[in-house]
Amino acid sequence: MASVVPETLSREQYVYMAKLAEQAERYEEMVKFMEKLVVGSSQPGVSELTVEERNLLSVAYKNVIGSLRAAWRIVSSIEQKEESRKNEEHVTLVKDYRSKVELELSAVCAGILGLLDSHLIPSASTSESKVFYLKMKGDYYRYLAEFKVGDERKSAAEDTMLAYKAAQDIALADLAPTHPIRLGLALNFSVFYYEILNSSEKACTMAKQDEYISNGNWILKISYNDGVYRIHGLMEIRVDLIKLLKLWCSIWDRACIYEEKIIRCKQAFEEAIAELDTLGEESYKDSTLIMQLLRDNLTLWTSDMQEQIDEA
């Protein structure tokens, strides 16, 4: 049964109710409380969201979208199994159910993206909040790109890139390498390159052609050959970083072509290591957790690259 959120609560009361819903693990209601707060805080003369409020908003949507993404992955896996068994009746049922989950995913993403574009990003006054909201925008377009197909997937991927790049420009200029939001952006941006761009339908249609995309200081080369598509970054890199990369992993045997996703991850990790001792206790915990995720991804991705080289 759909719940009705009161329209007349104060800002403090919406925060309290959102926390209450979080403790009760009623995340859809938590989203509704935070939506009311966001719309109210966008009125003239009202201050933008506090750090606590924006974190509550993030937690609310993350839990709702997280359960739906998990459901989609499970249903998609079952669909593949039924297809392999040639069980057409079950395949039809599973496809219909997957479509239902996808509609719910689209609705949740549309909800937060609307809040970001209409209220949160325009009212953001600090570099930290701008990066936070632009990263969030990129995240939810990335979630759309995970299950969309055709032109819709292409559009979602392009919107993801634009949001992450805008966030990155601000983060590199104004946030420390150890800042948890900057590190979180680096983590999610690298995941985007690995999981979304490496599944780009556009790359698959190139049929052994190369395409170059200029994006500021980055030039991406998308190549497709023998059923495998790869994304490379051509860029100027400090000599000391090249040495570190070659020392860290022996697969760096090409002079100037490096996998973009790993460079991005590695740079974020190295820059943060250099400044960890400047952090307070809470930021240290947040930053080191994200750095662990960056390192885990680096280990996984370089292992994948080594397997590709061994098979070549």
mmCIF file of C-alpha atoms in Angstrom:
data_model
loop_
_atom_site.group_PDB
_atom_site.id
_atom_site.type_symbol
_atom_site.label_atom_id
_atom_site.label_comp_id
_atom_site.label_asym_id
_atom_site.label_seq_id
_atom_site.Cartn_x
_atom_site.Cartn_y
_atom_site.Cartn_z
ATOM 1 C CA MET A 1 0.000 0.000 0.000
ATOM 2 C CA ALA A 2 1.372 3.410 -0.979
ATOM 3 C CA SER A 3 2.104 5.675 1.961
ATOM 4 C CA VAL A 4 1.206 9.355 2.137
ATOM 5 C CA VAL A 5 3.940 11.724 3.299
ATOM 6 C CA PRO A 6 2.719 14.754 5.277
ATOM 7 C CA GLU A 7 3.036 18.060 3.434
ATOM 8 C CA THR A 8 3.323 20.324 6.476
ATOM 9 C CA LEU A 9 6.360 18.996 8.339
ATOM 10 C CA SER A 10 9.263 21.284 9.100
ATOM 11 C CA ARG A 11 12.696 20.710 7.615
ATOM 12 C CA GLU A 12 13.945 19.252 10.893
ATOM 13 C CA GLN A 13 10.926 16.944 11.064
ATOM 14 C CA TYR A 14 11.541 15.625 7.543
ATOM 15 C CA VAL A 15 15.142 14.867 8.549
ATOM 16 C CA TYR A 16 13.927 13.067 11.661
ATOM 17 C CA MET A 17 11.366 11.043 9.709
ATOM 18 C CA ALA A 18 13.969 10.130 7.083
ATOM 19 C CA LYS A 19 16.257 8.836 9.838
ATOM 20 C CA LEU A 20 13.355 6.938 11.367
ATOM 21 C CA ALA A 21 12.515 5.340 8.021
ATOM 22 C CA GLU A 22 16.180 4.424 7.555
ATOM 23 C CA GLN A 23 16.311 2.671 10.922
ATOM 24 C CA ALA A 24 13.113 0.818 10.041
ATOM 25 C CA GLU A 25 14.630 -0.065 6.638
ATOM 26 C CA ARG A 26 11.663 1.518 4.871
ATOM 27 C CA TYR A 27 13.769 3.129 2.192
ATOM 28 C CA GLU A 28 11.018 4.035 -0.260
ATOM 29 C CA GLU A 29 9.414 6.157 2.455
ATOM 30 C CA MET A 30 12.830 7.572 3.298
ATOM 31 C CA VAL A 31 13.078 8.697 -0.327
ATOM 32 C CA LYS A 32 9.700 10.434 -0.099
ATOM 33 C CA PHE A 33 10.642 12.314 3.062
ATOM 34 C CA MET A 34 13.879 13.500 1.481
ATOM 35 C CA GLU A 35 12.119 14.498 -1.746
ATOM 36 C CA LYS A 36 9.815 16.760 0.274
ATOM 37 C CA LEU A 37 12.813 18.251 2.038
ATOM 38 C CA VAL A 38 14.676 18.887 -1.232
ATOM 39 C CA VAL A 39 11.743 20.655 -2.867
ATOM 40 C CA GLY A 40 11.192 22.763 0.246
ATOM 41 C CA SER A 41 14.860 23.696 0.553
ATOM 42 C CA SER A 42 14.857 25.021 -3.006
ATOM 43 C CA GLN A 43 12.514 27.875 -2.143
ATOM 44 C CA PRO A 44 13.951 31.427 -2.191
ATOM 45 C CA GLY A 45 15.764 32.338 1.006
ATOM 46 C CA VAL A 46 16.163 28.711 2.131
ATOM 47 C CA SER A 47 19.672 27.288 2.509
ATOM 48 C CA GLU A 48 20.841 24.338 0.423
ATOM 49 C CA LEU A 49 21.066 20.859 1.877
ATOM 50 C CA THR A 50 23.496 20.275 4.720
ATOM 51 C CA VAL A 51 26.066 17.480 4.508
ATOM 52 C CA GLU A 52 23.834 15.344 6.730
ATOM 53 C CA GLU A 53 20.775 15.994 4.564
ATOM 54 C CA ARG A 54 22.470 15.229 1.270
ATOM 55 C CA ASN A 55 23.913 12.032 2.754
ATOM 56 C CA LEU A 56 20.433 10.984 3.864
ATOM 57 C CA LEU A 57 19.178 11.611 0.331
ATOM 58 C CA SER A 58 22.014 9.537 -1.088
ATOM 59 C CA VAL A 59 21.432 6.658 1.347
ATOM 60 C CA ALA A 60 17.702 6.627 0.639
ATOM 61 C CA TYR A 61 18.058 6.382 -3.127
ATOM 62 C CA LYS A 62 21.072 4.073 -2.955
ATOM 63 C CA ASN A 63 19.113 1.491 -0.979
ATOM 64 C CA VAL A 64 16.061 1.662 -3.224
ATOM 65 C CA ILE A 65 18.061 1.460 -6.444
ATOM 66 C CA GLY A 66 20.407 -1.134 -4.954
ATOM 67 C CA SER A 67 17.679 -3.678 -4.302
ATOM 68 C CA LEU A 68 16.250 -3.134 -7.786
ATOM 69 C CA ARG A 69 19.646 -3.532 -9.462
ATOM 70 C CA ALA A 70 20.211 -6.743 -7.522
ATOM 71 C CA ALA A 71 16.775 -8.001 -8.573
ATOM 72 C CA TRP A 72 17.498 -7.150 -12.213
ATOM 73 C CA ARG A 73 20.787 -9.060 -12.159
ATOM 74 C CA ILE A 74 19.120 -12.126 -10.642
ATOM 75 C CA VAL A 75 16.237 -12.091 -13.122
ATOM 76 C CA SER A 76 18.616 -11.544 -16.060
ATOM 77 C CA SER A 77 20.715 -14.494 -14.936
ATOM 78 C CA ILE A 78 17.635 -16.710 -14.719
ATOM 79 C CA GLU A 79 16.563 -15.514 -18.163
ATOM 80 C CA GLN A 80 19.898 -16.621 -19.625
ATOM 81 C CA LYS A 81 19.586 -20.033 -17.987
ATOM 82 C CA GLU A 82 16.060 -20.518 -19.325
ATOM 83 C CA GLU A 83 17.196 -19.496 -22.803
ATOM 84 C CA SER A 84 20.007 -22.052 -22.667
ATOM 85 C CA ARG A 85 17.428 -24.697 -21.732
ATOM 86 C CA LYS A 86 15.231 -23.671 -24.695
ATOM 87 C CA ASN A 87 12.266 -23.245 -22.343
ATOM 88 C CA GLU A 88 10.349 -20.661 -24.360
ATOM 89 C CA GLU A 89 7.376 -20.477 -21.996
ATOM 90 C CA HIS A 90 9.597 -19.640 -19.037
ATOM 91 C CA VAL A 91 11.693 -17.255 -21.125
ATOM 92 C CA THR A 92 8.579 -15.241 -21.987
ATOM 93 C CA LEU A 93 7.530 -15.051 -18.338
ATOM 94 C CA VAL A 94 10.998 -14.015 -17.191
ATOM 95 C CA LYS A 95 11.319 -11.365 -19.911
ATOM 96 C CA ASP A 96 8.018 -9.832 -18.840
ATOM 97 C CA TYR A 97 9.148 -9.809 -15.232
ATOM 98 C CA ARG A 98 12.489 -8.254 -16.161
ATOM 99 C CA SER A 99 10.635 -5.515 -18.037
ATOM 100 C CA LYS A 100 8.642 -4.788 -14.889
ATOM 101 C CA VAL A 101 11.835 -4.419 -12.851
ATOM 102 C CA GLU A 102 13.316 -2.186 -15.546
ATOM 103 C CA LEU A 103 10.294 0.115 -15.411
ATOM 104 C CA GLU A 104 10.800 0.472 -11.663
ATOM 105 C CA LEU A 105 14.513 1.147 -12.162
ATOM 106 C CA SER A 106 13.728 3.812 -14.751
ATOM 107 C CA ALA A 107 11.216 5.479 -12.430
ATOM 108 C CA VAL A 108 13.652 5.658 -9.512
ATOM 109 C CA CYS A 109 16.423 7.041 -11.720
ATOM 110 C CA ALA A 110 14.062 9.595 -13.247
ATOM 111 C CA GLY A 111 13.039 10.715 -9.763
ATOM 112 C CA ILE A 112 16.519 11.506 -8.479
ATOM 113 C CA LEU A 113 17.745 12.888 -11.810
ATOM 114 C CA GLY A 114 14.799 15.289 -11.816
ATOM 115 C CA LEU A 115 15.661 16.487 -8.309
ATOM 116 C CA LEU A 116 19.300 16.922 -9.264
ATOM 117 C CA ASP A 117 18.615 18.935 -12.415
ATOM 118 C CA SER A 118 15.751 21.030 -11.051
ATOM 119 C CA HIS A 119 16.859 21.683 -7.482
ATOM 120 C CA LEU A 120 20.134 20.294 -6.186
ATOM 121 C CA ILE A 121 22.731 21.134 -8.839
ATOM 122 C CA PRO A 122 21.434 24.680 -9.508
ATOM 123 C CA SER A 123 21.439 25.494 -5.778
ATOM 124 C CA ALA A 124 24.864 23.974 -5.004
ATOM 125 C CA SER A 125 27.198 26.732 -3.827
ATOM 126 C CA THR A 126 30.391 24.868 -2.877
ATOM 127 C CA SER A 127 32.764 22.770 -4.944
ATOM 128 C CA GLU A 128 32.174 19.828 -2.622
ATOM 129 C CA SER A 129 28.408 19.883 -3.065
ATOM 130 C CA LYS A 130 28.698 20.406 -6.830
ATOM 131 C CA VAL A 131 30.960 17.369 -7.179
ATOM 132 C CA PHE A 132 28.678 15.349 -4.896
ATOM 133 C CA TYR A 133 25.571 16.066 -6.979
ATOM 134 C CA LEU A 134 27.261 15.759 -10.385
ATOM 135 C CA LYS A 135 28.754 12.425 -9.320
ATOM 136 C CA MET A 136 25.300 11.343 -8.183
ATOM 137 C CA LYS A 137 23.894 12.382 -11.558
ATOM 138 C CA GLY A 138 26.533 10.307 -13.321
ATOM 139 C CA ASP A 139 25.809 7.340 -11.062
ATOM 140 C CA TYR A 140 22.106 7.214 -11.900
ATOM 141 C CA TYR A 141 22.654 7.651 -15.617
ATOM 142 C CA ARG A 142 25.163 4.792 -15.324
ATOM 143 C CA TYR A 143 22.500 2.646 -13.666
ATOM 144 C CA LEU A 144 20.230 3.361 -16.628
ATOM 145 C CA ALA A 145 22.999 2.404 -19.046
ATOM 146 C CA GLU A 146 23.346 -0.948 -17.280
ATOM 147 C CA PHE A 147 20.043 -2.225 -18.641
ATOM 148 C CA LYS A 148 19.009 0.078 -21.479
ATOM 149 C CA VAL A 149 19.685 -0.989 -25.080
ATOM 150 C CA GLY A 150 20.178 0.725 -28.414
ATOM 151 C CA ASP A 151 19.907 4.505 -28.572
ATOM 152 C CA GLU A 152 18.668 4.695 -24.983
ATOM 153 C CA ARG A 153 21.826 3.008 -23.756
ATOM 154 C CA LYS A 154 23.995 5.277 -25.885
ATOM 155 C CA SER A 155 22.213 8.367 -24.547
ATOM 156 C CA ALA A 156 22.524 7.218 -20.931
ATOM 157 C CA ALA A 157 26.235 6.499 -21.398
ATOM 158 C CA GLU A 158 26.814 9.934 -22.926
ATOM 159 C CA ASP A 159 24.964 11.627 -20.070
ATOM 160 C CA THR A 160 27.015 9.604 -17.591
ATOM 161 C CA MET A 161 30.247 10.766 -19.209
ATOM 162 C CA LEU A 162 29.156 14.414 -19.207
ATOM 163 C CA ALA A 163 28.175 14.355 -15.532
ATOM 164 C CA TYR A 164 31.287 12.516 -14.354
ATOM 165 C CA LYS A 165 33.555 14.755 -16.447
ATOM 166 C CA ALA A 166 31.937 17.913 -15.059
ATOM 167 C CA ALA A 167 32.374 16.557 -11.536
ATOM 168 C CA GLN A 168 35.965 15.566 -12.260
ATOM 169 C CA ASP A 169 36.887 19.023 -13.560
ATOM 170 C CA ILE A 170 35.736 20.602 -10.302
ATOM 171 C CA ALA A 171 37.204 17.861 -8.105
ATOM 172 C CA LEU A 172 40.661 18.074 -9.666
ATOM 173 C CA ALA A 173 40.686 21.838 -9.260
ATOM 174 C CA ASP A 174 39.209 22.215 -5.781
ATOM 175 C CA LEU A 175 39.203 18.943 -3.802
ATOM 176 C CA ALA A 176 42.208 17.213 -2.259
ATOM 177 C CA PRO A 177 43.250 13.839 -3.728
ATOM 178 C CA THR A 178 42.263 12.257 -0.408
ATOM 179 C CA HIS A 179 38.796 13.804 -0.305
ATOM 180 C CA PRO A 180 36.237 10.966 0.017
ATOM 181 C CA ILE A 181 33.963 12.492 -2.623
ATOM 182 C CA ARG A 182 36.822 12.882 -5.106
ATOM 183 C CA LEU A 183 37.925 9.303 -4.437
ATOM 184 C CA GLY A 184 34.358 8.046 -4.787
ATOM 185 C CA LEU A 185 34.111 9.839 -8.111
ATOM 186 C CA ALA A 186 37.351 8.230 -9.314
ATOM 187 C CA LEU A 187 36.043 4.820 -8.276
ATOM 188 C CA ASN A 188 32.697 5.186 -10.031
ATOM 189 C CA PHE A 189 34.184 6.845 -13.116
ATOM 190 C CA SER A 190 36.623 3.952 -13.540
ATOM 191 C CA VAL A 191 33.788 1.437 -13.104
ATOM 192 C CA PHE A 192 31.895 3.301 -15.826
ATOM 193 C CA TYR A 193 34.813 2.939 -18.237
ATOM 194 C CA TYR A 194 35.179 -0.744 -17.442
ATOM 195 C CA GLU A 195 31.562 -1.901 -17.287
ATOM 196 C CA ILE A 196 29.675 0.483 -19.572
ATOM 197 C CA LEU A 197 32.038 1.717 -22.266
ATOM 198 C CA ASN A 198 33.500 -1.745 -22.640
ATOM 199 C CA SER A 199 29.982 -2.914 -23.422
ATOM 200 C CA SER A 200 29.194 -0.111 -25.834
ATOM 201 C CA GLU A 201 26.970 -1.253 -28.689
ATOM 202 C CA LYS A 202 28.447 1.535 -30.765
ATOM 203 C CA ALA A 203 31.892 -0.037 -30.459
ATOM 204 C CA CYS A 204 30.472 -3.384 -31.572
ATOM 205 C CA THR A 205 29.156 -1.920 -34.831
ATOM 206 C CA MET A 206 32.493 -0.496 -35.906
ATOM 207 C CA ALA A 207 33.576 -3.790 -37.471
ATOM 208 C CA LYS A 208 37.346 -3.468 -37.168
ATOM 209 C CA GLN A 209 37.317 0.321 -37.319
ATOM 210 C CA ASP A 210 38.756 2.756 -34.789
ATOM 211 C CA GLU A 211 37.017 5.809 -33.402
ATOM 212 C CA TYR A 212 38.681 8.596 -31.479
ATOM 213 C CA ILE A 213 36.756 10.707 -28.988
ATOM 214 C CA SER A 214 38.378 13.880 -27.679
ATOM 215 C CA ASN A 215 37.387 14.788 -24.140
ATOM 216 C CA GLY A 216 39.507 17.650 -22.784
ATOM 217 C CA ASN A 217 42.991 16.283 -22.164
ATOM 218 C CA TRP A 218 41.844 12.712 -22.799
ATOM 219 C CA ILE A 219 41.663 11.051 -26.198
ATOM 220 C CA LEU A 220 39.880 7.725 -26.175
ATOM 221 C CA LYS A 221 40.435 5.140 -28.870
ATOM 222 C CA ILE A 222 37.689 2.567 -29.225
ATOM 223 C CA SER A 223 38.794 -0.424 -31.282
ATOM 224 C CA TYR A 224 36.888 -3.537 -32.291
ATOM 225 C CA ASN A 225 38.503 -6.639 -33.696
ATOM 226 C CA ASP A 226 37.836 -10.387 -33.669
ATOM 227 C CA GLY A 227 34.798 -10.033 -31.434
ATOM 228 C CA VAL A 228 36.658 -8.040 -28.781
ATOM 229 C CA TYR A 229 36.353 -4.299 -28.281
ATOM 230 C CA ARG A 230 38.845 -2.292 -26.229
ATOM 231 C CA ILE A 231 39.109 1.272 -25.028
ATOM 232 C CA HIS A 232 42.524 2.900 -24.799
ATOM 233 C CA GLY A 233 43.548 6.325 -23.484
ATOM 234 C CA LEU A 234 46.219 8.306 -25.292
ATOM 235 C CA MET A 235 47.672 10.932 -22.992
ATOM 236 C CA GLU A 236 50.841 12.534 -21.685
ATOM 237 C CA ILE A 237 51.878 10.863 -18.444
ATOM 238 C CA ARG A 238 54.632 11.781 -15.996
ATOM 239 C CA VAL A 239 57.704 9.578 -16.440
ATOM 240 C CA ASP A 240 57.676 8.611 -12.762
ATOM 241 C CA LEU A 241 54.086 7.373 -13.056
ATOM 242 C CA ILE A 242 54.997 5.266 -16.086
ATOM 243 C CA LYS A 243 57.814 3.687 -14.086
ATOM 244 C CA LEU A 244 55.471 2.991 -11.198
ATOM 245 C CA LEU A 245 52.959 1.355 -13.502
ATOM 246 C CA LYS A 246 55.578 -0.820 -15.186
ATOM 247 C CA LEU A 247 56.982 -1.845 -11.837
ATOM 248 C CA TRP A 248 53.510 -2.590 -10.427
ATOM 249 C CA CYS A 249 52.377 -4.732 -13.327
ATOM 250 C CA SER A 250 54.485 -6.289 -16.067
ATOM 251 C CA ILE A 251 51.841 -5.987 -18.748
ATOM 252 C CA TRP A 252 52.668 -2.358 -19.507
ATOM 253 C CA ASP A 253 54.613 -3.244 -22.658
ATOM 254 C CA ARG A 254 53.262 -0.599 -25.008
ATOM 255 C CA ALA A 255 54.984 2.779 -25.200
ATOM 256 C CA CYS A 256 52.113 5.221 -25.029
ATOM 257 C CA ILE A 257 48.778 3.369 -25.094
ATOM 258 C CA TYR A 258 47.337 2.605 -21.673
ATOM 259 C CA GLU A 259 43.960 1.329 -20.612
ATOM 260 C CA GLU A 260 42.031 4.430 -19.573
ATOM 261 C CA LYS A 261 40.145 2.786 -16.742
ATOM 262 C CA ILE A 262 43.307 1.546 -15.018
ATOM 263 C CA ILE A 263 45.186 4.827 -15.462
ATOM 264 C CA ARG A 264 42.262 6.687 -13.925
ATOM 265 C CA CYS A 265 42.081 4.258 -11.003
ATOM 266 C CA LYS A 266 45.855 4.181 -10.495
ATOM 267 C CA GLN A 267 46.207 7.961 -10.515
ATOM 268 C CA ALA A 268 43.485 8.390 -7.919
ATOM 269 C CA PHE A 269 45.067 5.721 -5.714
ATOM 270 C CA GLU A 270 48.621 7.124 -5.926
ATOM 271 C CA GLU A 271 47.528 10.729 -5.337
ATOM 272 C CA ALA A 272 45.491 9.752 -2.291
ATOM 273 C CA ILE A 273 48.302 7.662 -0.767
ATOM 274 C CA ALA A 274 50.564 10.716 -0.849
ATOM 275 C CA GLU A 275 48.209 12.763 1.320
ATOM 276 C CA LEU A 276 46.590 10.260 3.681
ATOM 277 C CA ASP A 277 48.422 11.592 6.720
ATOM 278 C CA THR A 278 46.658 14.955 6.383
ATOM 279 C CA LEU A 279 43.192 13.531 7.087
ATOM 280 C CA GLY A 280 41.072 13.534 10.206
ATOM 281 C CA GLU A 281 39.841 10.233 11.629
ATOM 282 C CA GLU A 282 36.410 10.142 9.944
ATOM 283 C CA SER A 283 37.662 11.247 6.534
ATOM 284 C CA TYR A 284 40.542 8.788 6.876
ATOM 285 C CA LYS A 285 38.091 5.908 7.341
ATOM 286 C CA ASP A 286 35.961 6.973 4.370
ATOM 287 C CA SER A 287 38.936 7.569 2.093
ATOM 288 C CA THR A 288 40.790 4.369 2.942
ATOM 289 C CA LEU A 289 37.631 2.319 2.337
ATOM 290 C CA ILE A 290 37.217 3.804 -1.139
ATOM 291 C CA MET A 291 40.934 3.348 -1.819
ATOM 292 C CA GLN A 292 40.573 -0.333 -0.955
ATOM 293 C CA LEU A 293 37.808 -0.599 -3.562
ATOM 294 C CA LEU A 294 40.029 1.184 -6.092
ATOM 295 C CA ARG A 295 42.839 -1.270 -5.383
ATOM 296 C CA ASP A 296 40.496 -4.263 -5.636
ATOM 297 C CA ASN A 297 39.302 -3.070 -9.039
ATOM 298 C CA LEU A 298 42.873 -2.501 -10.199
ATOM 299 C CA THR A 299 43.782 -6.050 -9.222
ATOM 300 C CA LEU A 300 40.750 -7.478 -11.036
ATOM 301 C CA TRP A 301 41.153 -5.403 -14.187
ATOM 302 C CA THR A 302 44.881 -5.947 -14.620
ATOM 303 C CA SER A 303 44.278 -9.674 -14.162
ATOM 304 C CA ASP A 304 41.679 -9.529 -16.945
ATOM 305 C CA MET A 305 44.126 -7.664 -19.182
ATOM 306 C CA GLN A 306 46.858 -10.230 -18.538
ATOM 307 C CA GLU A 307 44.465 -13.032 -19.501
ATOM 308 C CA GLN A 308 43.644 -11.229 -22.753
ATOM 309 C CA ILE A 309 47.355 -10.864 -23.544
ATOM 310 C CA ASP A 310 48.043 -14.517 -22.718
ATOM 311 C CA GLU A 311 45.212 -15.592 -25.017
ATOM 312 C CA ALA A 312 46.360 -13.365 -27.890
#
